[in-house]
C-alpha positions as semicolon CSV with decimal commas, in nm:
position;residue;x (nm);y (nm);z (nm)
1;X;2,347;0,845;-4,409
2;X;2,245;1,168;-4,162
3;X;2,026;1,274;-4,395
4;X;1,862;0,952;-4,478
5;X;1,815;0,870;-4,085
6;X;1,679;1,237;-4,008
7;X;1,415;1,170;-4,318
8;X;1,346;0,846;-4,217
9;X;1,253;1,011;-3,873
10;X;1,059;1,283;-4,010
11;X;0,881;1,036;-4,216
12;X;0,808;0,808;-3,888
13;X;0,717;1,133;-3,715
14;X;0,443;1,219;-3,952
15;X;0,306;0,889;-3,946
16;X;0,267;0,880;-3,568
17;X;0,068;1,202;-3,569
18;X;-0,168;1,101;-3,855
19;X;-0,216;0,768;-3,673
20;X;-0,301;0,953;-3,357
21;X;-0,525;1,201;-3,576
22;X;-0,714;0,897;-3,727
23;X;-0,776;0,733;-3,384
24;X;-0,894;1,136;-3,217
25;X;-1,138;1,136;-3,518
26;X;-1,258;0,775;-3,425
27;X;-1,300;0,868;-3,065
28;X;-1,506;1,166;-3,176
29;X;-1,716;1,013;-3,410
30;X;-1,816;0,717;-3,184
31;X;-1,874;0,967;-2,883
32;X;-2,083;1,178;-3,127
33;X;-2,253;0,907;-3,239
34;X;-2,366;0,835;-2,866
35;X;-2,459;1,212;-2,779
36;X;-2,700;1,237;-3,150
37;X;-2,860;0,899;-2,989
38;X;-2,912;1,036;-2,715
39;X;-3,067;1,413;-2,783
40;X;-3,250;1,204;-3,070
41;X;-3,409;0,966;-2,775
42;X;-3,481;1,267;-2,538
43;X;-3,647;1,455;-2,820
44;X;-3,865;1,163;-2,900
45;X;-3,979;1,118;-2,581
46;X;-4,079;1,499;-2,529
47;X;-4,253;1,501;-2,866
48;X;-4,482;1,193;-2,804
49;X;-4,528;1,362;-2,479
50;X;-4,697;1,680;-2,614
51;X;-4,892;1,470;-2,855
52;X;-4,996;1,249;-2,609
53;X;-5,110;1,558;-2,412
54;X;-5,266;1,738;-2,679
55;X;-5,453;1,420;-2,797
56;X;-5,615;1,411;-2,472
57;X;-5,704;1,758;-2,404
58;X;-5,877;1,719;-2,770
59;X;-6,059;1,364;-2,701
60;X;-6,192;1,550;-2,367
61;X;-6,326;1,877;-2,570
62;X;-6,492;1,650;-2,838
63;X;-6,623;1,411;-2,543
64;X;-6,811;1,772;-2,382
65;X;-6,920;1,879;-2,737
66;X;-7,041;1,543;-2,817
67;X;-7,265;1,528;-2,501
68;X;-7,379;1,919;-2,506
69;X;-7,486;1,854;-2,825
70;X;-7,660;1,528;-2,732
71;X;-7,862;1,706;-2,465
72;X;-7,937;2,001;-2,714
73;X;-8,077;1,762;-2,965
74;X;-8,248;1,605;-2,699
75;X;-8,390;1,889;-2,554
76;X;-8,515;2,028;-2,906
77;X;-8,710;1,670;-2,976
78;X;-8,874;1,708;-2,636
79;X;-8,980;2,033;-2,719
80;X;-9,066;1,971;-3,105
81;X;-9,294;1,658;-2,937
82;X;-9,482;1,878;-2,676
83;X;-9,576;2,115;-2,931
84;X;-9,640;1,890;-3,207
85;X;-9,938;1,737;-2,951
86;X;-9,999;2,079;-2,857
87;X;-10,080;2,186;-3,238
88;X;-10,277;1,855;-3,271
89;X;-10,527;1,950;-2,921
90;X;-10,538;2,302;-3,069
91;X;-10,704;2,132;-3,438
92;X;-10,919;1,960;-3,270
93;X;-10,739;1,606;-3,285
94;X;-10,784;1,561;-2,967
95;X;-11,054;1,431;-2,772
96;X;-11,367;1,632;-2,718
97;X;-11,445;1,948;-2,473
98;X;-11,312;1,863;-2,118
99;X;-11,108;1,630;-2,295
100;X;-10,844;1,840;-2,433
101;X;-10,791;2,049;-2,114
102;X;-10,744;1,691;-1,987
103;X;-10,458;1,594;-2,223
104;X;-10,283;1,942;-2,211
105;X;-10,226;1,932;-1,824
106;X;-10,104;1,577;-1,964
107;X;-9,880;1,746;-2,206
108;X;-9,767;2,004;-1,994
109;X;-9,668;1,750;-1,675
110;X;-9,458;1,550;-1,932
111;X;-9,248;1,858;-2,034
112;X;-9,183;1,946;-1,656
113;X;-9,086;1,601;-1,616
114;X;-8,835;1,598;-1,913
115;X;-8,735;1,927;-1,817
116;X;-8,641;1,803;-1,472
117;X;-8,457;1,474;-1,648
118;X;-8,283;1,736;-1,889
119;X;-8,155;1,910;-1,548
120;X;-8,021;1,613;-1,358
121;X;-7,833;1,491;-1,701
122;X;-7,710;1,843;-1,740
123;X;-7,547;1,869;-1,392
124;X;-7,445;1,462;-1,368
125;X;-7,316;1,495;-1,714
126;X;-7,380;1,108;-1,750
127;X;-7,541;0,890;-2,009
128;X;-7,739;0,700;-1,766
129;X;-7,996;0,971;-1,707
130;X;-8,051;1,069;-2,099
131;X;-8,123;0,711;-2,142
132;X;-8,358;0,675;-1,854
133;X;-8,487;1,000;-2,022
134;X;-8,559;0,890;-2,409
135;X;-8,708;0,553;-2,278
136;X;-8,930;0,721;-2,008
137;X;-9,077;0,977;-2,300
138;X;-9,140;0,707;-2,495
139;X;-9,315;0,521;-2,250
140;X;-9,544;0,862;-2,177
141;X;-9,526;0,886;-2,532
142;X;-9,723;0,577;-2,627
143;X;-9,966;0,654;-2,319
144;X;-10,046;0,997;-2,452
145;X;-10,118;0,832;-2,801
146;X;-10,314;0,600;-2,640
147;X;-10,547;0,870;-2,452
């Protein structure tokens, strides 16, 4: 009868420490369970972050490229126009003698005047003045066409 109570307490013994075991491993798992949400949360938040960052600082170079480009292209068809009417009062398109003198002081007042426009849009950086600029050379455009 020793014996059987002394197993029977062994027995009883072992099962106490494999119930506490199952309910340490429970603890752990739900507290590591918390802590993965968590680093998983904070590392979301940093990533989106630096993407968020990085997206910006890339909009903002493309936004500058976009607009030097703009005024480059701009600046070319200005120049392109003055000597296309240049090469046209050199042939003889234009009109006659005093004439062409006339309409190359013409010419050559419109390109300081776009140059000037070209200037202020350069250092305002704004789309305001590039308009103000295309619509004003085609105004002086039709004029000249006109002469």
């Amino acid at each position: 009868a020793c014996a059987s109570s002394s197993a029977s307490g062994l027995f009883s013994g072992a099962d106490q420490v494999a119930r506490l075991l199952g309910e340490m491993e429970a603890e752990i798992r739900v507290a590591f369970d918390a802590r993965l949400r968590l680093l998983s949360t904070e590392l979301r938040s940093e990533l989106l972050g630096e993407v968020s960052t990085r997206m910006a600082t890339v909009e903002a170079r493309c936004h500058g490229a976009e607009a030097a480009m703009g005024a480059e292209l701009r600046r070319a068809a200005a120049d392109l126009g003055v000597r296309m009417r240049t090469l046209e009062v050199s042939r003889g398109n234009g009109e006659g003698g005093g004439g062409n003198s006339k309409y190359l002081s013409d010419l050559m007042e419109e390109r300081r005047y776009q140059r000037s426009l070209e200037a202020a849009d350069s250092a305002s950086g704004t789309q305001a003045s590039s308009k103000t600029m295309v619509s004003t050379s085609e105004g002086q455009t039709s004029s000249s066409a006109k002469r």
